[in-house]
Coordinates of C-alpha atoms in Angstrom, one line a residue:
M969 CA 31.8 -15.5 16.3
S970 CA 31.3 -11.4 16.6
A971 CA 33.2 -8.7 14.6
E972 CA 33.3 -5.2 14.9
V973 CA 30.5 -2.9 14.0
K974 CA 30.6 -1.3 10.4
S975 CA 29.3 2.3 10.4
I976 CA 28.1 3.5 7.0
D977 CA 26.6 7.2 6.4
F978 CA 24.6 7.8 3.0
D979 CA 21.7 9.7 1.7
G980 CA 21.1 11.3 6.0
I981 CA 21.5 7.8 7.2
R982 CA 23.8 6.9 9.6
E983 CA 23.8 2.9 9.5
E984 CA 25.3 0.3 11.8
T985 CA 25.8 -3.7 10.8
F986 CA 26.7 -5.9 13.0
Q987 CA 27.8 -9.8 13.2
H988 CA 26.8 -12.4 15.2
K989 CA 27.2 -16.2 14.9
Q990 CA 23.9 -16.6 12.7
W991 CA 22.7 -13.1 13.2
T992 CA 22.8 -9.8 10.9
V993 CA 22.3 -6.5 12.9
V994 CA 21.5 -3.4 10.3
S995 CA 20.2 -0.1 12.5
R996 CA 19.6 3.3 10.9
K997 CA 19.0 6.4 12.2
S998 CA 18.5 9.6 10.6
H999 CA 16.2 12.9 10.3
I1000 CA 12.6 13.4 11.0
L1001 CA 11.1 14.2 7.6
H1002 CA 9.8 16.9 7.0
S1003 CA 6.7 18.6 7.6
K1004 CA 5.4 19.2 3.9
C1005 CA 6.2 18.0 0.3
I1006 CA 9.8 19.7 -0.7
E1007 CA 9.8 18.6 -4.2
N1008 CA 7.0 19.4 -6.2
C1009 CA 5.7 15.9 -6.9
A1010 CA 2.5 17.0 -8.1
E1011 CA 3.2 15.0 -11.0
K1012 CA 6.1 12.5 -10.8
E1013 CA 5.8 9.0 -10.6
N1014 CA 5.3 7.2 -7.7
D1015 CA 9.5 6.0 -7.4
D1016 CA 10.4 9.7 -8.0
K1017 CA 8.2 11.6 -4.9
C1018 CA 9.8 12.3 -1.8
L1019 CA 9.8 10.2 0.7
F1020 CA 6.8 12.9 2.9
C1021 CA 4.3 11.9 -0.5
K1022 CA 5.1 8.1 -0.5
F1023 CA 4.8 7.9 3.0
Q1024 CA 1.5 10.8 2.9
Q1025 CA 0.3 8.4 -0.5
E1026 CA 0.9 5.2 2.1
L1027 CA -0.9 5.7 5.3
Q1028 CA -4.6 7.2 5.7
I1029 CA -3.5 8.5 8.6
P1030 CA -4.9 12.1 8.7
N1031 CA -1.3 13.8 10.1
F1032 CA 2.2 12.3 11.0
P1033 CA 3.2 12.5 14.3
D1034 CA 5.8 15.9 15.0
M1035 CA 8.8 13.9 14.8
T1036 CA 8.3 11.3 12.2
F1037 CA 11.8 9.3 11.9
A1038 CA 11.1 8.0 8.3
K1039 CA 14.2 6.6 7.6
N1040 CA 14.6 5.1 10.9
L1041 CA 15.0 1.4 11.7
L1042 CA 16.8 -2.0 12.8
R1043 CA 16.4 -5.1 10.7
L1044 CA 17.7 -8.7 12.1
Q1045 CA 18.8 -11.2 9.4
H1046 CA 19.7 -15.1 10.4
S1047 CA 21.0 -17.1 8.5
S1048 CA 18.4 -19.1 6.7
G1049 CA 17.2 -15.6 5.6
C1050 CA 14.6 -14.9 8.1
G1051 CA 14.5 -12.6 10.0
L1052 CA 12.7 -9.0 12.1
Q1053 CA 12.3 -6.0 11.0
F1054 CA 11.3 -2.4 12.1
T1055 CA 10.2 0.5 10.6
C1056 CA 8.4 4.1 11.5
L1057 CA 6.0 3.0 7.5
S1058 CA 5.0 -0.1 9.3
A1059 CA 4.0 1.3 13.1
L1060 CA 2.2 4.0 11.2
K1061 CA 0.0 1.9 9.6
C1062 CA -1.0 -0.2 12.6
V1063 CA -2.3 3.2 14.3
E1064 CA -5.1 3.4 10.8
N1065 CA -6.1 -0.2 12.2
C1066 CA -6.1 0.4 15.7
K1067 CA -9.2 2.5 16.9
D1068 CA -8.2 4.1 20.1
P1069 CA -11.3 5.3 22.1
L1070 CA -9.9 8.2 24.0
K1071 CA -12.4 11.1 23.3
V1072 CA -11.0 14.0 25.6
D1073 CA -10.7 17.7 25.5
V1074 CA -7.3 17.8 25.3
A1075 CA -8.1 16.1 21.3
D1076 CA -9.5 19.7 20.3
A1077 CA -6.1 21.4 21.5
W1078 CA -4.4 18.9 19.2
L1079 CA -6.6 19.6 16.2
E1080 CA -6.5 23.3 16.8
A1081 CA -3.3 23.3 16.8
R1082 CA -3.1 21.8 13.7
N1083 CA -5.5 24.1 11.7
E1084 CA -2.8 25.8 9.5
N1085 CA -1.3 22.1 8.9
Q1086 CA -1.6 21.2 5.0
F1087 CA -3.6 17.9 6.6
A1088 CA -6.3 20.6 8.1
N1089 CA -8.5 19.3 6.3
R1090 CA -8.0 15.7 5.8
I1091 CA -9.2 16.1 10.1
S1092 CA -12.5 14.2 10.8
K1093 CA -13.3 13.0 14.1
P1094 CA -13.1 10.6 15.6
Y1095 CA -9.7 10.4 15.2
N1096 CA -6.6 8.5 16.7
W1097 CA -5.0 10.9 17.7
T1098 CA -2.7 10.2 20.3
F1099 CA -1.2 7.7 17.1
S1100 CA -1.5 4.1 19.3
T1101 CA 0.0 1.5 17.5
R1102 CA -0.3 -2.6 18.5
Y1103 CA 2.4 -2.1 15.6
I1104 CA 5.3 -6.0 16.8
G1105 CA 7.8 -5.4 13.5
D1106 CA 7.4 -7.0 10.8
L1107 CA 8.7 -10.7 9.7
L1108 CA 11.2 -11.2 6.8
V1109 CA 10.7 -14.2 4.1
N1110 CA 13.7 -16.4 2.9
D1111 CA 14.8 -16.7 -0.8
N1112 CA 11.9 -19.8 -0.6
N1113 CA 9.7 -17.6 0.7
E1114 CA 9.5 -19.0 3.9
T1115 CA 9.9 -17.9 7.6
F1116 CA 8.4 -18.1 11.1
S1117 CA 5.4 -20.0 11.9
I1118 CA 3.7 -18.9 14.8
E1119 CA 3.0 -21.2 17.4
N1120 CA 1.4 -20.7 21.3
A1121 CA 3.9 -20.2 24.6
I1122 CA 4.1 -21.7 27.1
E1123 CA 7.3 -20.8 28.1
R1124 CA 8.1 -17.3 29.2
I1125 CA 11.2 -14.7 28.2
D1126 CA 13.7 -15.2 31.2
V1127 CA 14.3 -12.7 33.2
D1128 CA 16.9 -14.4 35.8
K1129 CA 19.2 -14.8 32.6
L1130 CA 18.4 -10.9 31.2
R1131 CA 19.4 -9.8 34.9
Q1132 CA 22.9 -11.5 35.1
K1133 CA 25.9 -9.2 34.6
E1134 CA 26.9 -9.7 30.6
E1135 CA 29.4 -7.6 28.2
I1136 CA 27.1 -6.3 26.2
L1137 CA 28.2 -6.4 22.2
F1138 CA 25.9 -4.2 20.8
Y1139 CA 23.1 -2.0 21.4
D1140 CA 21.0 0.6 20.2
D1141 CA 17.6 2.6 21.2
I1142 CA 16.0 3.6 17.8
N1143 CA 12.5 6.1 17.2
L1144 CA 10.7 5.7 15.3
F1145 CA 7.9 8.5 15.9
E1146 CA 7.0 10.8 19.0
D1147 CA 4.3 13.8 19.5
E1148 CA 4.0 15.7 22.2
L1149 CA 0.2 16.0 21.6
A1150 CA 0.3 19.5 21.2
D1151 CA 1.7 20.0 24.7
N1152 CA -0.4 17.7 26.6
G1153 CA 1.2 14.4 26.8
V1154 CA 3.7 12.3 24.6
A1155 CA 3.2 9.3 21.7
K1156 CA 6.2 8.3 21.5
C1157 CA 7.2 4.7 20.0
S1158 CA 10.7 3.4 19.9
V1159 CA 12.8 -0.4 19.5
K1160 CA 15.9 -1.2 21.2
I1161 CA 18.1 -3.5 21.3
R1162 CA 20.3 -5.5 22.4
V1163 CA 22.6 -9.0 22.1
M1164 CA 25.1 -10.7 23.9
K1165 CA 27.5 -13.7 23.8
E1166 CA 24.5 -16.1 23.9
R1167 CA 20.7 -13.5 24.3
F1168 CA 19.7 -11.7 22.9
L1169 CA 16.7 -8.4 23.2
I1170 CA 14.3 -6.4 21.3
L1171 CA 12.8 -4.2 23.2
L1172 CA 9.4 -2.1 20.7
R1173 CA 7.5 -0.3 22.9
Y1174 CA 4.9 2.5 22.9
F1175 CA 4.2 5.0 24.8
L1176 CA 1.8 7.1 26.2
R1177 CA 0.9 9.2 28.1
V1178 CA -2.7 12.3 28.4
D1179 CA -1.7 14.4 31.0
N1180 CA -4.0 14.3 33.7
V1181 CA -5.9 11.7 31.9
M1182 CA -4.4 7.9 31.4
T1183 CA -1.2 6.9 30.2
R1184 CA -0.5 3.2 28.2
I1185 CA 2.3 1.1 27.0
F1186 CA 2.0 -1.4 25.0
D1187 CA 5.5 -3.7 24.1
T1188 CA 6.6 -5.2 22.6
R1189 CA 9.5 -8.2 23.6
F1190 CA 11.9 -10.9 21.4
Y1191 CA 14.3 -12.9 22.8
Y1192 CA 16.9 -15.4 21.3
E1193 CA 18.8 -17.9 23.1
D1194 CA 22.2 -19.1 21.1
G1195 CA 21.4 -23.5 20.5
K1196 CA 17.1 -22.6 19.9
N1197 CA 15.6 -23.3 16.7
Y1198 CA 12.7 -20.5 17.5
L1199 CA 12.4 -16.7 19.4
L1200 CA 10.2 -15.5 22.2
R1201 CA 7.6 -13.0 21.4
E1202 CA 5.8 -11.4 24.1
Q1203 CA 3.1 -9.0 24.3
T1204 CA 2.3 -6.7 26.5
L1205 CA 0.0 -4.3 27.1
R1206 CA -0.3 -2.1 30.3
E1207 CA -2.7 1.5 30.9
G1208 CA -4.7 3.2 33.3
S1209 CA -7.2 6.5 34.3
L1210 CA -4.8 9.1 35.7
K1211 CA -7.6 9.2 38.3
V1212 CA -7.9 6.3 39.4
V1213 CA -4.5 5.6 39.8
H1214 CA -2.6 7.0 41.6
I1215 CA 1.6 7.2 40.6
P1216 CA 4.5 9.6 41.5
P1217 CA 4.7 12.6 39.0
Q1218 CA 8.4 11.0 38.4
A1219 CA 7.6 7.5 37.2
L1220 CA 5.3 9.8 34.4
L1221 CA 8.4 10.6 33.2
D1222 CA 9.9 7.1 32.9
P1223 CA 8.4 4.2 31.5
V1224 CA 10.2 1.3 32.8
Q1225 CA 9.1 3.0 36.4
L1226 CA 5.7 3.7 34.7
S1227 CA 4.9 -0.4 34.3
N1228 CA 5.3 -1.4 38.0
Y1229 CA 1.7 0.9 38.9
L1230 CA -0.2 0.1 35.7
P1231 CA -2.1 -3.3 35.4
L1232 CA -2.0 -6.3 33.2
T1233 CA -4.6 -5.9 30.7
Q1234 CA -3.4 -8.3 28.1
L1235 CA -0.3 -10.9 28.0
I1236 CA 0.4 -12.3 24.9
N1237 CA 3.1 -15.4 24.7
E1238 CA 4.2 -17.0 21.8
K1239 CA 7.0 -19.2 20.0
L1240 CA 8.7 -17.9 16.7
V1241 CA 9.7 -21.2 14.9
F1242 CA 12.3 -21.4 12.4
P1243 CA 11.2 -23.1 8.8
K1244 CA 12.6 -26.7 8.7
T1245 CA 15.4 -27.1 6.9

C-alpha cells in the first residue's frame, strides 16, 4: 500500500518521504552552494567545516558549477536494505574521472569569466570545463554489507507499459548541478522519479550544449516492476557536432526533443539483482 507523501523542512532543506509497498523514496531540495567559504574554516576540524569547504576537500576539480545543489538528493531503499542514491557530490566526483577532449574557443571564455574567482590559481588546461560526468548513481548496501549484483541484460525497459495512462503516485525532479558555461551553453545534471502502482522509473540525465559546437546527452534509466527480483539499468550516450547534425533551434533547448536528432553512440543494458535471502 502507498502512504501519503510526508514533507518536513530543516536546515534549509525540503524533504519528502514516500512509502510504496517495499520501497521508501526520499527526495531533498535546497538552495545552491555558496561560492566561497563563509565560516572561516581554515583552522576547523574536517567535521566542523562548512559545506563549501567539505566539497572543496572532497573534489579535485578546480571550480564548481555556477549552481551546485550540494544538499539535493534522491534515495530509494528497498525493504531488503539495498537501494539507490543520487547526490550532487557523487556526480561531481565522476567529473574528475571523465576526460573531456572538448577544446574550443569558448573554453577560454569560461576560464576568463572565473579569473577573479578564488579558484583561478588552481585552473590549468586541459580541464573538464563542461563538467561532463558519467555518473550512474550509487548503490546502497544493507546491514549485511550486501547490495545488488550486476548482470548484463537482454531485456529492455518496457516503453509500452510506461506509455500507458497510469496514476502517478509520486513524482519529483531534482537538480544536482547546472552551469551556463559563461553564457556559451549549458551543462546540467538532474534526476527524476515517477512512481506508479506497479512500477517506477528513474531518469538520471547529464545534458550538455556548447552553442554552435556540439551537444551531448548521457542518460541512465532505472526501471522496476512489481514481482521482479531485479531492476533494469539502461545507460545511453547520444552526442553530435552542431556543425554536422542539423537540429532545429527549438530542439536545442529541450533534451527530450534533442535526443531524436542525436545519434546513439553507446548503449549498456544491465540487471541489478537483489541479494538472495
